[in-house]
Amino acid sequence: MEKPKAESWKRTPQTLKPRGAARGAMKTLPAFCVVLLVLWSVSEAKFDDFEDEEDIVEYDDNDFAEFEDVTEDPAPESPQRVVTTEDDEDEATVELEGQSENQEGDFEDADAPEGDTENEPYDDEEFEGYEDKPDTTSSKNKDPITIVDVPAHLQNSWESYYLEILMVTGLLAYIMNYIIGKNKNSRLAQAWFNTHRELLESNFTLVGDDGTNKEATSTGKLNQENEHIYNLWCSGRVCCEGMLIQLRFLKRQDLLNVLARMMRPVSDQVQIKVTMNDEDMDTYVFAVGTRKALVRLQKEMQDLSEFCSDKPKSGAKYGLPDSLAILSEMGEVTEGMMDAKMVHFLTHYADKIESVHFSDQFSGPKIMQEEGQPLKLPETKRTLLFTFNVPGLGNTYPKDMEALLPLMNMVIYSIDKARKFRLNREGKQKADKNRARVEENFLKLTHVQRQEAAQSRREEKKRAEKERIMNEEDPEKQRRLEEAALRREQKKLEKKQMKMKQIKVKAM
Amino acid sequence: MSTNSMSDPRRPNKVLRYKPPPSESNPALDDPTPDYMNLLGMIFSMCGLMLKLKWCAWVAVYCSFISFANSRSSEDTKQMMSSFITHNP
């Protein structure tokens, strides 16, 4: 063995590879056979376990199935077999052969006496080797056979799937509720629109627009934003730019919401937002509604918090029910707004009115910014906002929508009234003062920030200038630009000095 | 005629097209339910998958259903279906 090995070392490394591979193959082959044998012996061991039970006759591939009565001899030998096969295939095969030979020997012995005494039915000698058998059987009887219950997850009955059935039932209930809720909301929206269609079409040219069509033609139907929110845009009327109606229904399509509403009843709401033309509305801020709603609005809305600093006042002075309160910029506005017809509307439909908000400084809810105040005042628009509650407190039916029609009349009336109502001279002065005050406050708050912004802008400019100068290739031009920049800076300094002098003089 | 302006307040020449409100932060403030439910659904489905907990998977299914029912705007049906299918093992 050494010579060929030495020779192989002398040869080039490339030739070593195939040799090494061959050696590796040689090593893996016996290992593979060992694995196969282990598997086979394990399966055999399994069958030996079953040999104690009666339904093993089925296992035909077990050579020893026929001889299941002879349990003692093969049983202890099988673990030996498992151990020995791990060594080497040759030894294992020898062992097996030996065993099979032994077995055959037993049977030959058994056969021999049978062959001698065929005439007699039973020979005593036959039972020599089988004396153990009655004992083993009796010992078996002493050990009770325990019938183990097949665990639930192996059974094939309905009980093992109770969780799945429960969950699927829940899901089906949710889907059913989704479909029912969606349909109900859709029916309610349609009923509302059918009731109000005539009134709207007589007042607006464009009823229903989703903004996608090329031409401004009425779609004549609601714009479904959600399963519970429907929009309608109306436009083309004297004194207002347009009116956006939003039907905010309850989330009937969500089962969780339905269950939550059983604890705390809420109403469907109709929100109307009328955008007025600038020339058609004077400058005032005014709100009427339930006390709770007004308190919330005062906190949330930018304009109400700035212009209407007082708490909501009772409207009893004007004949309003106790449930309603008033928030106003000045008394004159309240006087002007609360005319007979308006009071009539508010009194009769007080239960359906959540809030009515007229404002020329409307900019939506307060924006909470992390950096602090925004640098610019938010854009304002003259708007009239109405929030109505649909009667029924959740249990609404399509016919309830008819009760909201008078409220739409109120909206139309309000639009015309807002156009007609003008503040007198005093009122106007007060209003202008208020607006100036608010703006000043805002500017003060943002002063620091604006200064910083201005500073950074100036620095940017300087940097840009310097870069331009540097980029100029012509040295002459460079010099000239530098001189110009220097001159500009000198001028600025002079101006500042002049200003300081002037302030000093004024102070004196 | 004076009666004209009284009888017909409509002005066809003053029609303004509908402009959907700009997508500000308001939608997120209004109702965070679908987003929370979406997130919960994803978390539970991952838990159910990794830890092999059946109840986690069922909760994830429920969460995705609730998120779908509460979805804010009319999103693409395809997007919803794809998100629903991927989140449910």
XYZ file of C-alpha atoms in Angstrom:
597
model
C 0.000 0.000 0.000
C 2.855 2.346 0.738
C 4.458 2.226 -2.675
C 1.427 3.352 -4.586
C 0.870 5.991 -1.955
C 4.422 7.315 -2.326
C 4.049 7.364 -6.034
C 0.830 9.261 -5.792
C 2.567 11.905 -3.670
C 5.233 12.346 -6.303
C 2.708 12.925 -9.008
C 1.143 16.323 -9.700
C -1.513 17.554 -7.339
C -4.098 17.447 -10.100
C -3.912 13.685 -10.247
C -4.372 13.464 -6.491
C -7.879 14.805 -6.783
C -9.505 11.887 -8.603
C -7.781 9.452 -6.227
C -9.068 11.370 -3.261
C -12.508 11.373 -4.755
C -12.382 7.624 -5.280
C -11.306 7.121 -1.682
C -14.108 9.370 -0.542
C -16.561 7.340 -2.573
C -15.267 4.184 -1.038
C -15.841 5.620 2.393
C -19.362 6.887 1.659
C -20.599 3.663 0.106
C -20.371 1.573 3.266
C -21.795 4.445 5.259
C -24.755 4.592 2.902
C -25.331 0.880 3.200
C -25.117 1.160 6.972
C -27.796 3.870 6.943
C -30.064 1.730 4.807
C -29.639 -1.211 7.102
C -30.308 0.882 10.183
C -33.565 2.034 8.635
C -34.523 -1.501 7.700
C -33.742 -2.811 11.174
C -35.698 -0.009 12.792
C -38.699 -0.916 10.692
C -38.196 -4.540 11.693
C -38.101 -3.507 15.341
C -41.396 -1.754 14.874
C -42.969 -4.853 13.511
C -41.594 -6.823 16.430
C -43.459 -4.472 18.770
C -46.636 -5.209 16.936
C -46.138 -8.891 17.016
C -47.751 -8.983 20.433
C -51.038 -7.740 18.975
C -53.349 -9.789 16.898
C -53.722 -7.730 13.721
C -50.202 -8.228 12.572
C -51.043 -10.881 10.058
C -51.439 -8.042 7.613
C -47.751 -7.253 7.633
C -46.717 -9.591 4.930
C -43.281 -8.112 4.459
C -42.338 -9.258 7.931
C -40.754 -12.645 7.498
C -41.558 -13.655 10.994
C -45.239 -12.772 10.924
C -46.259 -16.402 10.607
C -44.312 -17.320 13.657
C -45.820 -14.750 15.954
C -46.411 -17.330 18.643
C -42.697 -17.676 19.079
C -42.423 -14.233 20.620
C -39.684 -14.861 23.172
C -36.862 -15.779 20.831
C -36.974 -13.027 18.205
C -37.809 -10.245 20.710
C -34.577 -10.235 22.659
C -32.610 -10.862 19.522
C -33.933 -7.828 17.667
C -32.196 -5.241 19.864
C -29.014 -7.208 19.394
C -29.533 -7.010 15.719
C -29.935 -3.232 15.818
C -26.712 -2.848 17.793
C -24.615 -5.126 15.671
C -25.594 -3.665 12.317
C -23.880 -0.471 13.184
C -20.447 -2.060 12.988
C -20.024 -3.438 9.539
C -22.288 -4.822 6.888
C -20.485 -8.134 6.728
C -20.943 -8.882 10.365
C -24.613 -7.921 10.216
C -25.339 -10.196 7.319
C -23.608 -13.021 9.084
C -25.689 -12.409 12.181
C -28.914 -12.351 10.221
C -28.058 -15.465 8.394
C -27.262 -17.101 11.642
C -30.566 -16.063 13.087
C -32.540 -17.235 10.153
C -30.682 -20.482 10.389
C -31.586 -20.749 14.043
C -35.222 -20.058 13.315
C -35.266 -22.635 10.646
C -33.653 -25.022 12.986
C -36.467 -24.513 15.486
C -39.054 -25.119 12.879
C -37.244 -28.137 11.639
C -37.378 -29.481 15.114
C -41.038 -28.695 15.277
C -41.632 -30.277 11.943
C -39.775 -33.465 12.710
C -42.031 -34.760 15.441
C -45.025 -33.894 13.311
C -43.752 -35.897 10.416
C -43.231 -38.998 12.642
C -46.644 -39.183 14.171
C -48.973 -38.061 11.423
C -51.530 -40.646 12.348
C -52.098 -39.407 15.879
C -53.724 -36.011 16.066
C -51.554 -34.675 18.831
C -48.291 -35.934 20.171
C -47.223 -35.018 23.625
C -43.768 -34.342 22.360
C -45.179 -31.655 20.197
C -45.970 -29.571 23.165
C -42.540 -29.817 24.693
C -41.400 -26.497 23.438
C -44.795 -24.946 23.839
C -45.259 -25.361 27.558
C -44.358 -21.788 27.990
C -47.224 -20.781 25.806
C -50.116 -21.369 28.280
C -48.032 -19.605 30.898
C -47.384 -16.643 28.651
C -51.013 -16.433 27.668
C -52.107 -16.545 31.313
C -49.523 -13.922 32.145
C -50.941 -11.913 29.322
C -54.422 -12.196 30.787
C -53.135 -10.948 34.093
C -51.933 -7.755 32.422
C -55.053 -5.978 31.440
C -55.114 -4.569 27.967
C -55.562 -0.883 28.245
C -57.361 0.723 25.385
C -55.831 4.125 24.936
C -58.105 6.851 23.657
C -57.026 8.224 20.347
C -56.228 11.863 21.003
C -58.734 14.449 19.806
C -56.583 15.839 17.040
C -56.360 12.484 15.387
C -60.092 11.900 15.482
C -62.189 12.786 12.539
C -65.286 14.097 14.279
C -66.861 17.546 14.446
C -65.707 18.109 18.016
C -62.111 18.457 17.001
C -62.951 21.475 14.846
C -65.026 23.445 17.309
C -62.667 26.439 17.200
C -62.771 26.635 13.438
C -66.537 26.331 13.337
C -66.875 29.070 15.925
C -64.541 31.411 14.081
C -66.104 30.823 10.715
C -69.530 31.447 12.190
C -68.259 34.733 13.590
C -66.815 35.706 10.242
C -70.039 34.874 8.480
C -71.938 37.003 10.981
C -69.524 39.859 10.308
C -69.936 39.550 6.548
C -73.714 39.430 6.886
C -73.638 42.559 9.001
C -71.364 44.259 6.478
C -73.768 43.621 3.639
C -76.826 44.594 5.646
C -75.197 47.762 7.011
C -73.896 48.841 3.636
C -77.316 48.419 2.079
C -79.033 50.293 4.850
C -76.662 53.238 4.558
C -77.125 53.258 0.831
C -80.904 53.260 1.189
C -80.796 56.084 3.714
C -78.587 58.179 1.451
C -80.849 57.602 -1.501
C -83.927 58.489 0.523
C -82.279 61.709 1.661
C -81.359 62.636 -1.870
C -84.817 61.860 -3.241
C -86.382 64.054 -0.614
C -84.058 66.980 -1.214
C -83.497 66.713 -4.913
C -86.259 69.069 -5.912
C -85.243 71.796 -3.525
C -81.633 71.573 -4.572
C -82.322 71.551 -8.242
C -84.468 74.631 -7.942
C -81.671 76.458 -6.193
C -78.518 75.266 -7.876
C -77.524 74.787 -11.464
C -75.085 72.026 -10.773
C -76.308 69.312 -8.466
C -73.861 66.516 -8.013
C -70.333 66.674 -9.298
C -67.383 64.448 -8.528
C -64.816 66.593 -10.271
C -63.804 63.988 -12.825
C -65.992 64.907 -15.787
C -64.567 67.262 -18.390
C -67.745 69.338 -18.521
C -69.637 70.718 -15.583
C -72.765 68.641 -15.872
C -74.905 67.503 -13.022
C -74.389 63.870 -12.254
C -77.649 63.952 -10.373
C -76.461 61.463 -7.780
C -74.501 61.282 -4.600
C -70.805 60.698 -4.599
C -70.036 57.709 -2.431
C -66.786 58.228 -0.625
C -67.076 55.357 1.765
C -69.494 52.763 2.956
C -70.812 55.363 5.391
C -69.944 58.781 3.876
C -71.742 60.304 0.886
C -70.899 63.670 -0.699
C -72.877 66.041 -2.842
C -71.537 69.199 -4.452
C -73.963 71.862 -5.579
C -72.969 75.002 -7.356
C -74.259 77.791 -9.571
C -76.256 80.057 -7.338
C -76.370 83.695 -6.608
C -74.128 84.824 -3.725
C -72.432 81.517 -2.969
C -69.602 79.701 -4.672
C -70.880 76.283 -3.860
C -72.317 73.988 -1.263
C -70.846 70.711 -0.160
C -73.211 68.347 1.629
C -71.715 65.403 3.438
C -73.921 62.620 4.755
C -71.949 61.072 7.576
C -73.799 57.948 8.525
C -72.916 55.567 11.294
C -70.633 52.702 10.466
C -73.391 50.173 10.137
C -71.153 47.989 8.024
C -68.706 47.352 10.874
C -69.966 44.898 13.482
C -67.638 46.240 16.138
C -69.085 49.697 15.653
C -72.605 48.340 15.851
C -71.808 46.698 19.173
C -70.119 49.851 20.466
C -73.169 51.884 19.529
C -75.322 49.632 21.648
C -73.430 51.000 24.613
C -73.388 54.607 23.480
C -76.054 55.693 20.975
C -74.938 58.186 18.317
C -76.814 59.855 15.483
C -76.236 60.025 11.796
C -75.143 63.512 10.787
C -75.584 65.739 7.800
C -72.837 68.327 7.397
C -73.338 71.227 5.037
C -70.594 73.662 4.117
C -71.508 76.695 2.029
C -68.643 78.709 0.590
C -69.662 82.311 0.129
C -68.355 84.862 -2.303
C -66.160 87.510 -0.751
C -68.483 90.348 -1.642
C -71.577 88.572 -0.426
C -70.754 88.277 3.231
C -69.656 90.778 5.799
C -66.928 90.198 8.343
C -68.226 88.452 11.427
C -67.948 85.206 13.336
C -71.048 83.653 14.817
C -72.176 80.237 16.018
C -75.327 78.674 17.429
C -75.811 75.142 18.623
C -75.986 72.727 21.515
C -73.820 73.740 24.421
C -71.659 70.643 24.177
C -71.072 71.129 20.481
C -70.183 74.780 20.906
C -67.696 74.083 23.662
C -66.017 71.516 21.445
C -66.024 73.828 18.439
C -64.600 76.672 20.418
C -61.678 74.510 21.378
C -61.135 72.992 17.976
C -61.855 75.717 15.464
C -59.217 78.331 14.770
C -61.571 81.237 14.166
C -63.962 80.558 17.011
C -61.148 80.321 19.505
C -59.597 83.582 18.345
C -62.628 85.772 17.796
C -65.205 84.384 20.198
C -63.352 84.251 23.455
C -66.410 84.260 25.730
C -68.164 81.130 26.851
C -71.305 80.118 24.979
C -74.195 82.253 26.127
C -77.757 81.165 26.553
C -80.105 82.109 23.775
C -83.142 82.510 25.986
C -83.027 86.261 25.422
C -83.980 85.712 21.817
C -86.523 83.034 22.468
C -84.318 80.038 21.868
C -84.775 76.852 23.876
C -82.365 76.124 26.705
C -80.643 73.388 24.809
C -79.153 75.898 22.387
C -76.374 78.392 23.127
C -74.748 81.230 21.179
C -71.130 82.125 20.483
C -70.659 85.498 18.877
C -67.929 87.984 18.062
C -70.099 90.935 19.124
C -73.623 91.555 20.252
C -74.602 93.320 17.091
C -74.036 90.181 15.085
C -76.283 88.164 17.355
C -78.962 90.811 17.126
C -78.739 90.836 13.390
C -78.760 87.073 13.005
C -81.535 86.253 15.397
C -84.453 87.549 13.406
C -87.890 86.054 13.675
C -87.607 83.477 10.965
C -84.261 82.209 12.169
C -85.556 81.914 15.705
C -88.543 80.039 14.354
C -86.306 77.590 12.562
C -84.054 77.083 15.542
C -86.872 76.602 17.995
C -88.844 74.132 15.928
C -85.976 71.959 14.918
C -83.758 72.353 17.961
C -83.490 68.597 18.472
C -82.031 68.125 15.018
C -79.573 71.008 15.111
C -76.092 70.247 16.328
C -74.353 73.467 15.299
C -74.624 76.412 12.948
C -71.444 78.363 12.286
C -71.084 81.504 10.157
C -67.611 82.907 9.725
C -65.579 85.022 7.382
C -62.342 83.803 8.909
C -62.967 80.116 8.605
C -59.824 78.074 8.092
C -60.754 74.737 9.507
C -59.678 73.200 12.768
C -56.550 74.297 14.558
C -53.459 72.777 13.078
C -51.206 71.292 15.684
C -47.670 71.667 14.427
C -44.647 70.264 16.162
C -42.286 73.146 15.435
C -44.649 75.622 16.994
C -46.640 78.203 15.125
C -46.839 78.076 11.359
C -45.043 80.939 9.673
C -48.084 82.174 7.807
C -51.644 82.713 8.848
C -53.841 79.968 7.426
C -55.984 80.872 4.478
C -59.493 81.872 5.369
C -62.700 81.546 3.470
C -66.152 82.933 4.104
C -68.221 79.931 4.989
C -71.471 78.877 6.546
C -71.371 75.516 8.271
C -74.337 73.487 9.403
C -74.341 70.192 11.283
C -77.655 68.428 11.654
C -78.489 65.230 13.508
C -80.760 62.760 11.795
C -83.640 61.856 14.116
C -83.743 58.339 15.447
C -80.425 58.217 17.275
C -79.086 55.489 15.062
C -82.305 53.611 14.428
C -83.167 55.653 11.384
C -85.467 54.701 8.588
C -85.560 56.183 5.119
C -88.755 58.068 5.884
C -86.963 59.967 8.660
C -85.082 61.826 5.967
C -88.161 63.854 5.191
C -87.840 65.500 8.570
C -84.599 67.109 7.384
C -86.173 68.975 4.503
C -87.153 72.034 6.532
C -83.567 72.257 7.675
C -82.418 72.573 4.102
C -84.881 75.433 3.769
C -83.153 76.995 6.716
C -79.830 76.651 4.964
C -81.094 78.406 1.865
C -82.605 81.110 3.994
C -79.334 81.547 5.848
C -77.426 81.973 2.634
C -79.674 84.795 1.565
C -79.635 86.312 5.014
C -75.868 86.290 5.196
C -75.789 88.202 1.965
C -78.265 90.758 3.176
C -76.857 91.279 6.634
C -74.341 94.079 6.868
C -72.676 95.480 9.927
C -73.140 99.143 10.666
C -70.165 101.462 10.969
C -69.440 100.694 14.594
C -69.673 97.007 14.033
C -67.358 97.191 11.104
C -64.796 99.144 13.060
C -64.919 96.656 15.872
C -64.588 93.779 13.474
C -61.599 95.332 11.748
C -59.933 95.997 15.071
C -60.459 92.410 16.100
C -58.918 91.095 12.942
C -55.950 93.403 13.201
C -55.455 92.335 16.801
C -55.459 88.678 15.890
C -52.985 89.234 13.107
C -50.672 91.198 15.358
C -50.714 88.499 17.982
C -49.878 85.973 15.408
C -47.020 88.022 14.028
C -45.583 88.530 17.494
C -45.611 84.837 18.169
C -43.855 84.056 14.971
C -41.481 87.010 15.095
C -38.529 85.016 16.249
C -39.123 82.328 13.710
C -39.551 84.794 10.897
C -36.355 86.528 11.843
C -34.503 83.270 11.739
C -36.013 82.486 8.375
C -35.011 85.924 7.037
C -31.492 85.494 8.370
C -31.085 82.167 6.708
C -32.365 83.601 3.467
C -29.859 86.434 3.621
C -27.038 84.017 4.242
C -28.151 81.942 1.299
C -28.037 84.989 -0.915
C -24.564 85.899 0.223
C -23.352 82.404 -0.387
C -24.836 82.386 -3.853
C -23.150 85.649 -4.615
C -19.789 84.437 -3.418
C -20.130 81.315 -5.468
C -20.869 83.342 -8.538
C -17.820 85.469 -7.935
C -15.632 82.432 -7.487
C -17.006 80.817 -10.599
C -16.185 83.795 -12.732
C -13.130 82.912 -14.719
C -12.242 86.363 -15.806
C -10.144 87.923 -13.021
C -11.258 91.368 -14.085
C -14.873 90.529 -13.740
C -14.158 88.901 -10.410
C -12.593 92.018 -9.075
C -15.475 94.107 -10.321
C -18.119 91.869 -8.772
C -16.272 91.845 -5.477
C -16.159 95.592 -5.468
C -19.876 95.770 -6.229
C -20.661 93.403 -3.353
C -18.494 95.440 -1.005
C -20.264 98.628 -2.009
C -23.672 97.062 -1.442
C -22.691 95.948 2.030
C -21.409 99.383 2.901
C -24.683 100.908 1.792
C -26.650 98.526 3.975
C -24.537 99.380 6.963
C -25.093 103.080 6.376
C -28.831 102.576 6.177
C -28.863 100.700 9.438
C -26.910 103.435 11.124
C -29.357 106.038 9.853
C -32.293 104.037 11.225
C -30.677 103.733 14.611
C -30.052 107.461 14.668
C -33.675 108.164 13.774
C -34.971 105.881 16.518
C -32.690 107.572 18.995
C -33.961 110.962 17.958
C -37.577 109.813 18.270
C -36.938 108.366 21.679
C -35.517 111.664 22.786
C -87.278 91.747 -14.137
C -87.229 91.783 -10.383
C -89.279 88.636 -10.213
C -86.629 86.826 -12.163
C -84.000 87.115 -9.477
C -86.577 86.152 -6.857
C -87.870 83.128 -8.635
C -84.648 81.707 -9.924
C -81.562 82.068 -7.778
C -79.606 79.807 -10.075
C -76.695 81.280 -11.949
C -75.323 78.948 -14.600
C -72.419 81.273 -15.246
C -71.249 80.945 -11.669
C -70.750 77.229 -11.600
C -67.667 76.010 -9.819
C -66.330 72.505 -10.203
C -66.011 70.241 -7.254
C -62.518 70.085 -5.860
C -61.873 67.209 -3.516
C -60.427 68.548 -0.304
C -56.637 68.450 -0.392
C -55.213 65.325 1.190
C -54.106 66.874 4.418
C -53.348 65.265 7.732
C -57.055 65.324 8.540
C -57.880 61.929 7.091
C -55.374 60.357 9.397
C -56.726 62.268 12.375
C -60.344 61.536 11.669
C -60.300 57.825 12.052
C -57.207 55.745 12.560
C -59.151 52.496 12.816
C -58.341 50.983 9.431
C -54.650 51.696 9.817
C -54.478 50.226 13.324
C -56.436 47.191 12.260
C -54.183 46.696 9.274
C -51.103 46.820 11.469
C -52.613 44.501 14.073
C -53.612 42.098 11.371
C -50.096 41.948 10.026
C -48.587 41.487 13.471
C -51.007 38.757 14.423
C -50.562 36.920 11.161
C -46.785 36.934 11.610
C -47.173 35.745 15.189
C -49.527 33.015 14.131
C -47.178 31.896 11.418
C -43.973 31.949 13.444
C -45.275 30.746 16.772
C -47.822 28.373 15.249
C -50.688 29.727 17.293
C -54.006 29.110 15.640
C -55.905 31.750 17.555
C -53.399 34.403 16.405
C -54.156 33.566 12.820
C -57.894 33.840 13.405
C -57.504 37.197 15.118
C -55.486 38.359 12.127
C -58.311 37.330 9.822
C -60.774 39.305 11.911
C -58.488 42.343 11.977
C -58.172 42.387 8.227
C -61.947 42.126 7.858
C -62.462 45.036 10.224
C -59.828 47.085 8.429
C -61.534 46.452 5.131
C -64.956 47.408 6.480
C -63.623 50.649 7.931
C -61.503 51.654 4.963
C -61.667 55.372 4.466
C -61.847 56.147 0.791
C -62.870 54.018 -2.114
C -59.533 52.359 -2.549
C -58.915 50.011 -5.365
C -60.623 46.736 -4.835
C -57.543 45.057 -6.158
C -55.334 46.649 -3.537
C -57.662 45.651 -0.766
C -57.951 42.110 -2.010
C -54.208 41.733 -2.393
C -53.524 43.121 1.072
C -56.245 40.903 2.505
C -54.852 37.785 0.919
C -51.231 38.415 1.831
C -52.005 39.106 5.440
C -53.924 35.928 5.922
C -51.708 32.828 6.016
